Amino acid sequence: MTPSPVWHPFTQHGLEEPIPRIVSASGAELWDGDGKRYLDAISSWWVTTHGHCHPRITAAIAEQAGKLDQVIFAGFTHDPAEEVAAGLLDLFPAPLAHAFFSDSGSTAVEVGLKMALGFWANRGEARSRIAVMEHSYHGDTVGGMSVGARGVFNRAYQPLLFDVATLPFPAAGAQQETLDALEAQCSGPDPLAALIVEPLVLGAGGMLMYDAATLAAMRAICARHDVLFIADEVMTGWGRTGTLSACEQADVVPDIMCLSKGITGGAVPLAVTLATPALFDAHWSSDKAKMFFHSSSYTANPIACAAAAANLAIWRDEPVRERIADLCTRQGERLARLAALPGVHGARQAGTITALEIGNAAGAYLSDLGPQLSALFRSRGVLLRPLGNTVYVMPPYCTTEAQLDEIYAAIEAGLDLLG
Ligand SMILES: *Cc1c(COP(=O)(O)O)cnc(C)c1O
């Protein structure tokens, strides 16, 4: 047994897999201390949007760090936070009108859930039931796990998790079952407080994709029954599905939208939960007992907000949407080529994200193939992190033609492992 002083996330230290020590990054590339280069085909866990160390973002961080590093955000405010809030409300549609800051996707979800329950409590209506979608992932905090899929990831913590109503995943051809299940949950005797969904793509659940019409229909059912609709855009936001948000493709505006990952371009942690006036107003009172009881020490940290403000400026000033559209096309061409090969199943794409199963058509997270694939990709200097035998590509938007070719060549080489 080799003890590691650093305890890594989602890592089985007992397998003694090599853990590269990364010292620098630029664009779509990472380098370790020996000068070995890794092509970042998963945007460093889905956060890096424009590319690593975008000069405008790193400059904004440096400048802000020399001016105002941190200030309590209860009862105080600062320019970077005000700028980010105003920029977000410009970019995302009305009636989203209030931005609540936190530090990670998980906390953005916790905040959304607490806002929803606070809404009902402050209105004097006892609603606390949450509906979720099968296979969903909303973070690793206890609340996030509660609204996410149950399985090997959280079996030990099961006693801590609260009950939720689970809707079947709207696989192609079975969408009506999802909608019927939601309708039934909405019209039962114990009404739902909220539905939380990952719009269009269920990320950690295996890059499962569903159609915009179903997303729109779920939103309509919630609206009809006064059930709050929470869109967890932590992964899908910031262009991942081809549009700024995935909700945009369904012409859906949620009551609550959770954003994180790409909000700073992937440079530093920050999250925002956007909410409509109805949510804000339900907490607005001269009664202190009705305020929104949530905070973390670093809420709206000025350095993180400066990075987010720079990201917003990049979205305004640079041809980000064109880059994304171009990447969607280039990803699609390569996926189509791979999809035809024997051993490839379920080839699918949502915007800049492609995914497929290798070997077993049903994705299996603990599949033995996963670690073998990871080792092969690592040896080729390509950072891909398969979810079991599900391989997906989610590159930064600056990824070049040659880099994409290298990523797909690595996946094709992975097919040889099938023997
Ligand atoms: C990654 C993710 C989260 C959790 O975000 P963290 O920053 O890792 O806490 C929540 N929801 C979705 C959809 C995610 O992909």
Tab-separated table of C-alpha atoms in Angstrom, residues 17-310:
chain	number	residue	atom	x	y	z
A	17	GLU	CA	-2.949	4.027	-11.202
A	18	PRO	CA	-0.443	6.740	-12.134
A	19	ILE	CA	-1.513	10.255	-11.210
A	20	PRO	CA	0.223	12.714	-13.550
A	21	ARG	CA	1.425	15.895	-11.890
A	22	ILE	CA	0.341	18.771	-14.126
A	23	VAL	CA	2.381	21.951	-14.048
A	24	SER	CA	0.992	24.117	-16.828
A	25	ALA	CA	-1.792	24.489	-19.348
A	26	SER	CA	-2.666	26.468	-22.429
A	27	GLY	CA	-5.539	26.201	-24.907
A	28	ALA	CA	-6.606	22.549	-25.052
A	29	GLU	CA	-3.316	21.231	-23.659
A	30	LEU	CA	-1.906	20.298	-20.251
A	31	TRP	CA	1.756	19.490	-19.486
A	32	ASP	CA	3.248	17.440	-16.682
A	33	GLY	CA	6.608	18.024	-14.998
A	34	ASP	CA	8.396	15.736	-17.460
A	35	GLY	CA	7.155	17.745	-20.400
A	36	LYS	CA	4.570	15.157	-21.417
A	37	ARG	CA	1.567	16.779	-23.048
A	38	TYR	CA	-2.077	15.786	-22.478
A	39	LEU	CA	-4.822	16.844	-24.830
A	40	ASP	CA	-7.715	17.931	-22.625
A	41	ALA	CA	-10.625	16.221	-24.407
A	42	ILE	CA	-12.968	16.586	-21.404
A	43	SER	CA	-12.283	20.237	-20.576
A	44	SER	CA	-10.808	19.257	-17.201
A	45	TRP	CA	-14.112	17.798	-15.936
A	46	TRP	CA	-16.357	19.955	-18.091
A	47	VAL	CA	-15.260	23.369	-16.858
A	48	THR	CA	-12.803	24.775	-19.418
A	49	THR	CA	-14.817	26.429	-22.165
A	50	HIS	CA	-12.639	28.806	-24.209
A	51	GLY	CA	-9.367	27.038	-23.394
A	52	HIS	CA	-6.924	26.970	-20.478
A	53	CYS	CA	-5.394	30.219	-19.246
A	54	HIS	CA	-7.380	32.506	-21.530
A	55	PRO	CA	-5.346	35.740	-21.315
A	56	ARG	CA	-8.339	37.958	-20.529
A	57	ILE	CA	-9.459	35.748	-17.671
A	58	THR	CA	-5.999	35.307	-16.141
A	59	ALA	CA	-5.387	39.069	-16.434
A	60	ALA	CA	-8.707	39.844	-14.733
A	61	ILE	CA	-7.827	37.468	-11.887
A	62	ALA	CA	-4.383	39.032	-11.427
A	63	GLU	CA	-5.746	42.562	-11.465
A	64	GLN	CA	-8.547	41.827	-9.018
A	65	ALA	CA	-6.235	39.899	-6.670
A	66	GLY	CA	-4.139	43.045	-6.245
A	67	LYS	CA	-7.149	45.230	-5.509
A	68	LEU	CA	-9.769	43.438	-3.419
A	69	ASP	CA	-9.299	39.768	-2.580
A	70	GLN	CA	-12.314	39.028	-0.415
A	71	VAL	CA	-15.083	40.768	1.489
A	72	ILE	CA	-18.080	39.446	3.409
A	73	PHE	CA	-21.068	39.397	1.024
A	74	ALA	CA	-23.816	39.629	3.646
A	75	GLY	CA	-24.537	43.348	3.868
A	76	PHE	CA	-21.694	44.319	1.493
A	77	THR	CA	-21.294	44.303	-2.268
A	78	HIS	CA	-18.548	45.006	-4.824
A	79	ASP	CA	-18.116	45.901	-8.476
A	80	PRO	CA	-17.199	42.433	-9.844
A	81	ALA	CA	-20.327	40.833	-8.317
A	82	GLU	CA	-22.582	43.643	-9.523
A	83	GLU	CA	-21.028	43.396	-12.978
A	84	VAL	CA	-21.510	39.629	-13.146
A	85	ALA	CA	-25.129	39.825	-11.964
A	86	ALA	CA	-25.962	42.542	-14.497
A	87	GLY	CA	-24.144	40.651	-17.250
A	88	LEU	CA	-25.948	37.392	-16.486
A	89	LEU	CA	-29.340	39.078	-16.500
A	90	ASP	CA	-28.469	40.628	-19.875
A	91	LEU	CA	-27.445	37.268	-21.280
A	92	PHE	CA	-30.139	34.985	-19.832
A	93	PRO	CA	-33.809	35.581	-20.545
A	94	ALA	CA	-36.415	37.274	-18.350
A	95	PRO	CA	-38.063	36.584	-16.031
A	96	LEU	CA	-34.760	35.370	-14.498
A	97	ALA	CA	-33.916	38.534	-12.577
A	98	HIS	CA	-31.899	37.689	-9.451
A	99	ALA	CA	-28.460	36.118	-9.094
A	100	PHE	CA	-27.467	34.292	-5.895
A	101	PHE	CA	-23.756	33.453	-5.713
A	102	SER	CA	-22.117	30.326	-4.340
A	103	ASP	CA	-18.987	28.280	-5.056
A	104	SER	CA	-19.743	25.073	-6.954
A	105	GLY	CA	-22.356	23.282	-8.992
A	106	SER	CA	-23.418	21.307	-5.927
A	107	THR	CA	-23.993	24.433	-3.896
A	108	ALA	CA	-25.845	26.071	-6.803
A	109	VAL	CA	-28.205	23.080	-6.677
A	110	GLU	CA	-28.531	23.179	-2.876
A	111	VAL	CA	-29.356	26.876	-3.146
A	112	GLY	CA	-31.973	26.168	-5.830
A	113	LEU	CA	-33.634	23.476	-3.731
A	114	LYS	CA	-33.615	25.677	-0.623
A	115	MET	CA	-35.035	28.632	-2.587
A	116	ALA	CA	-37.856	26.375	-3.808
A	117	LEU	CA	-38.728	25.121	-0.325
A	118	GLY	CA	-38.339	28.612	1.147
A	119	PHE	CA	-40.749	29.890	-1.505
A	120	TRP	CA	-43.454	27.464	-0.417
A	121	ALA	CA	-42.763	27.839	3.311
A	122	ASN	CA	-42.917	31.634	3.147
A	123	ARG	CA	-46.188	31.443	1.226
A	124	GLY	CA	-47.592	29.257	3.982
A	125	GLU	CA	-48.112	26.274	1.715
A	126	ALA	CA	-46.465	23.087	2.968
A	127	ARG	CA	-44.819	21.730	-0.175
A	128	SER	CA	-41.520	19.902	0.088
A	129	ARG	CA	-41.604	17.031	-2.409
A	130	ILE	CA	-39.026	17.172	-5.221
A	131	ALA	CA	-39.285	15.297	-8.515
A	132	VAL	CA	-36.149	14.240	-10.383
A	133	MET	CA	-35.222	12.330	-13.509
A	134	GLU	CA	-33.833	8.796	-13.448
A	135	HIS	CA	-30.010	8.674	-14.000
A	136	SER	CA	-29.598	12.333	-13.084
A	137	TYR	CA	-26.606	13.885	-11.339
A	138	HIS	CA	-26.773	17.107	-9.378
A	139	GLY	CA	-23.624	17.052	-7.261
A	140	ASP	CA	-22.056	15.177	-4.360
A	141	THR	CA	-23.343	17.084	-1.349
A	142	VAL	CA	-26.081	15.325	0.604
A	143	GLY	CA	-28.847	17.362	-1.014
A	144	GLY	CA	-27.290	16.941	-4.459
A	145	MET	CA	-26.990	13.185	-3.957
A	146	SER	CA	-30.593	13.029	-2.750
A	147	VAL	CA	-31.888	14.439	-6.028
A	148	GLY	CA	-29.421	12.374	-8.075
A	149	ALA	CA	-29.392	8.731	-9.136
A	150	ARG	CA	-28.865	6.202	-6.354
A	151	GLY	CA	-26.142	3.633	-6.904
A	152	VAL	CA	-22.638	2.557	-6.019
A	153	PHE	CA	-21.620	6.240	-5.767
A	154	ASN	CA	-23.822	6.904	-2.765
A	155	ARG	CA	-24.890	3.546	-1.324
A	156	ALA	CA	-23.031	4.140	1.963
A	157	TYR	CA	-24.727	7.502	2.440
A	158	GLN	CA	-28.214	6.312	1.510
A	159	PRO	CA	-29.548	6.707	5.098
A	160	LEU	CA	-28.857	10.450	4.871
A	161	LEU	CA	-30.649	10.996	1.576
A	162	PHE	CA	-34.187	12.364	1.407
A	163	ASP	CA	-36.908	10.746	-0.665
A	164	VAL	CA	-37.749	12.086	-4.089
A	165	ALA	CA	-40.207	11.215	-6.848
A	166	THR	CA	-38.271	9.741	-9.771
A	167	LEU	CA	-39.475	10.106	-13.354
A	168	PRO	CA	-38.299	7.579	-15.970
A	169	PHE	CA	-35.632	8.848	-18.371
A	170	PRO	CA	-37.330	10.090	-21.587
A	171	ALA	CA	-35.526	7.789	-23.997
A	172	ALA	CA	-36.450	8.186	-27.674
A	173	GLY	CA	-39.887	6.663	-28.144
A	174	ALA	CA	-40.669	6.587	-24.409
A	175	GLN	CA	-41.026	10.317	-23.772
A	176	GLN	CA	-44.751	10.105	-23.095
A	177	GLU	CA	-44.100	7.839	-20.077
A	178	THR	CA	-41.934	10.541	-18.537
A	179	LEU	CA	-44.568	13.190	-19.138
A	180	ASP	CA	-47.346	10.969	-17.791
A	181	ALA	CA	-45.303	10.241	-14.668
A	182	LEU	CA	-44.709	13.950	-14.125
A	183	GLU	CA	-48.385	14.731	-14.691
A	184	ALA	CA	-49.329	12.046	-12.130
A	185	GLN	CA	-46.857	13.430	-9.573
A	186	CYS	CA	-48.165	16.959	-10.141
A	187	SER	CA	-51.822	16.092	-9.746
A	188	GLY	CA	-51.532	13.806	-6.700
A	189	PRO	CA	-52.786	14.734	-3.231
A	190	ASP	CA	-49.294	15.756	-2.012
A	191	PRO	CA	-48.229	18.399	-4.557
A	192	LEU	CA	-44.620	18.764	-5.666
A	193	ALA	CA	-42.530	21.730	-4.579
A	194	ALA	CA	-40.272	21.488	-7.618
A	195	LEU	CA	-38.900	19.431	-10.469
A	196	ILE	CA	-35.134	19.526	-10.997
A	197	VAL	CA	-33.669	18.374	-14.324
A	198	GLU	CA	-30.482	18.486	-16.326
A	199	PRO	CA	-31.746	19.955	-19.612
A	200	LEU	CA	-31.085	17.836	-22.745
A	201	VAL	CA	-28.008	15.970	-21.446
A	202	LEU	CA	-27.588	13.892	-18.277
A	203	GLY	CA	-23.842	14.180	-17.815
A	204	ALA	CA	-22.475	11.972	-15.039
A	205	GLY	CA	-25.357	9.547	-15.600
A	206	GLY	CA	-23.670	8.511	-18.861
A	207	MET	CA	-24.091	11.423	-21.299
A	208	LEU	CA	-27.709	10.420	-21.893
A	209	MET	CA	-29.490	12.755	-24.281
A	210	TYR	CA	-33.153	13.607	-24.763
A	211	ASP	CA	-35.082	15.955	-26.999
A	212	ALA	CA	-35.984	19.608	-26.563
A	213	ALA	CA	-39.711	18.926	-27.087
A	214	THR	CA	-39.763	16.755	-23.953
A	215	LEU	CA	-37.935	19.436	-21.979
A	216	ALA	CA	-40.518	21.995	-23.131
A	217	ALA	CA	-43.404	19.638	-22.298
A	218	MET	CA	-42.042	19.017	-18.775
A	219	ARG	CA	-41.741	22.739	-18.218
A	220	ALA	CA	-45.321	23.275	-19.420
A	221	ILE	CA	-46.688	20.602	-17.066
A	222	CYS	CA	-44.880	22.210	-14.125
A	223	ALA	CA	-46.201	25.651	-15.056
A	224	ARG	CA	-49.740	24.317	-15.308
A	225	HIS	CA	-49.521	22.843	-11.794
A	226	ASP	CA	-47.574	25.688	-10.165
A	227	VAL	CA	-44.607	23.361	-9.609
A	228	LEU	CA	-41.270	25.180	-9.629
A	229	PHE	CA	-39.004	24.156	-12.521
A	230	ILE	CA	-35.291	24.029	-11.672
A	231	ALA	CA	-32.871	23.711	-14.590
A	232	ASP	CA	-29.477	22.393	-13.527
A	233	GLU	CA	-27.363	23.894	-16.324
A	234	VAL	CA	-24.124	23.350	-14.386
A	235	MET	CA	-22.749	21.166	-17.190
A	236	THR	CA	-24.978	22.157	-20.118
A	237	GLY	CA	-24.549	25.915	-19.663
A	238	TRP	CA	-22.042	28.142	-21.428
A	239	GLY	CA	-22.424	26.684	-24.891
A	240	ARG	CA	-21.900	22.986	-24.230
A	241	THR	CA	-25.046	21.881	-26.055
A	242	GLY	CA	-24.518	24.358	-28.901
A	243	THR	CA	-26.471	27.235	-27.363
A	244	LEU	CA	-25.656	29.396	-24.334
A	245	SER	CA	-28.042	27.282	-22.246
A	246	ALA	CA	-29.707	24.004	-23.169
A	247	CYS	CA	-33.080	25.468	-22.128
A	248	GLU	CA	-32.746	27.958	-24.989
A	249	GLN	CA	-33.204	25.118	-27.519
A	250	ALA	CA	-36.564	24.234	-25.967
A	251	ASP	CA	-37.552	27.881	-25.616
A	252	VAL	CA	-37.846	27.196	-21.912
A	253	VAL	CA	-37.218	29.648	-19.094
A	254	PRO	CA	-36.991	27.913	-15.719
A	255	ASP	CA	-38.004	29.414	-12.397
A	256	ILE	CA	-34.513	28.624	-11.103
A	257	MET	CA	-31.342	28.056	-13.135
A	258	CYS	CA	-28.124	26.628	-11.649
A	259	LEU	CA	-24.871	27.720	-13.313
A	260	SER	CA	-21.259	26.938	-12.475
A	261	LYS	CA	-18.425	25.090	-14.315
A	262	GLY	CA	-17.986	27.367	-17.377
A	263	ILE	CA	-19.103	30.531	-15.589
A	264	THR	CA	-15.473	31.619	-15.095
A	265	GLY	CA	-14.370	29.953	-18.323
A	266	GLY	CA	-13.197	27.166	-16.011
A	267	ALA	CA	-10.426	29.111	-14.290
A	268	VAL	CA	-11.651	29.418	-10.692
A	269	PRO	CA	-14.667	28.112	-8.772
A	270	LEU	CA	-17.866	30.123	-8.769
A	271	ALA	CA	-21.563	29.379	-9.112
A	272	VAL	CA	-24.757	31.330	-9.524
A	273	THR	CA	-28.350	30.329	-8.982
A	274	LEU	CA	-30.625	32.553	-11.064
A	275	ALA	CA	-34.198	33.031	-9.916
A	276	THR	CA	-37.367	34.780	-11.032
A	277	PRO	CA	-38.974	37.642	-9.078
A	278	ALA	CA	-41.532	35.194	-7.649
A	279	LEU	CA	-38.752	33.392	-5.744
A	280	PHE	CA	-37.090	36.617	-4.598
A	281	ASP	CA	-40.389	38.235	-3.637
A	282	ALA	CA	-41.424	35.231	-1.549
A	283	HIS	CA	-38.365	35.913	0.632
A	284	TRP	CA	-38.851	39.725	0.625
A	285	SER	CA	-40.361	40.903	3.855
A	286	SER	CA	-39.750	43.070	6.910
A	287	ASP	CA	-39.723	39.767	8.802
A	288	LYS	CA	-36.172	38.485	9.281
A	289	ALA	CA	-37.465	34.940	9.632
A	290	LYS	CA	-38.378	35.005	5.913
A	291	MET	CA	-34.948	35.903	4.531
A	292	PHE	CA	-33.035	33.356	2.463
A	293	PHE	CA	-30.927	31.482	4.992
A	294	HIS	CA	-27.941	30.458	2.905
A	295	SER	CA	-24.354	31.572	2.611
A	296	SER	CA	-20.831	30.295	2.317
A	297	SER	CA	-17.735	32.159	3.494
A	298	TYR	CA	-16.585	32.888	-0.036
A	299	THR	CA	-19.977	33.813	-1.514
A	300	ALA	CA	-19.278	36.047	-4.541
A	301	ASN	CA	-15.521	36.086	-3.948
A	302	PRO	CA	-14.283	39.164	-5.874
A	303	ILE	CA	-11.450	37.308	-7.644
A	304	ALA	CA	-13.818	34.604	-8.874
A	305	CYS	CA	-16.360	37.243	-9.890
A	306	ALA	CA	-13.662	39.122	-11.838
A	307	ALA	CA	-12.957	35.901	-13.748
A	308	ALA	CA	-16.684	35.497	-14.462
A	309	ALA	CA	-16.931	39.125	-15.598
A	310	ALA	CA	-14.056	38.476	-18.003
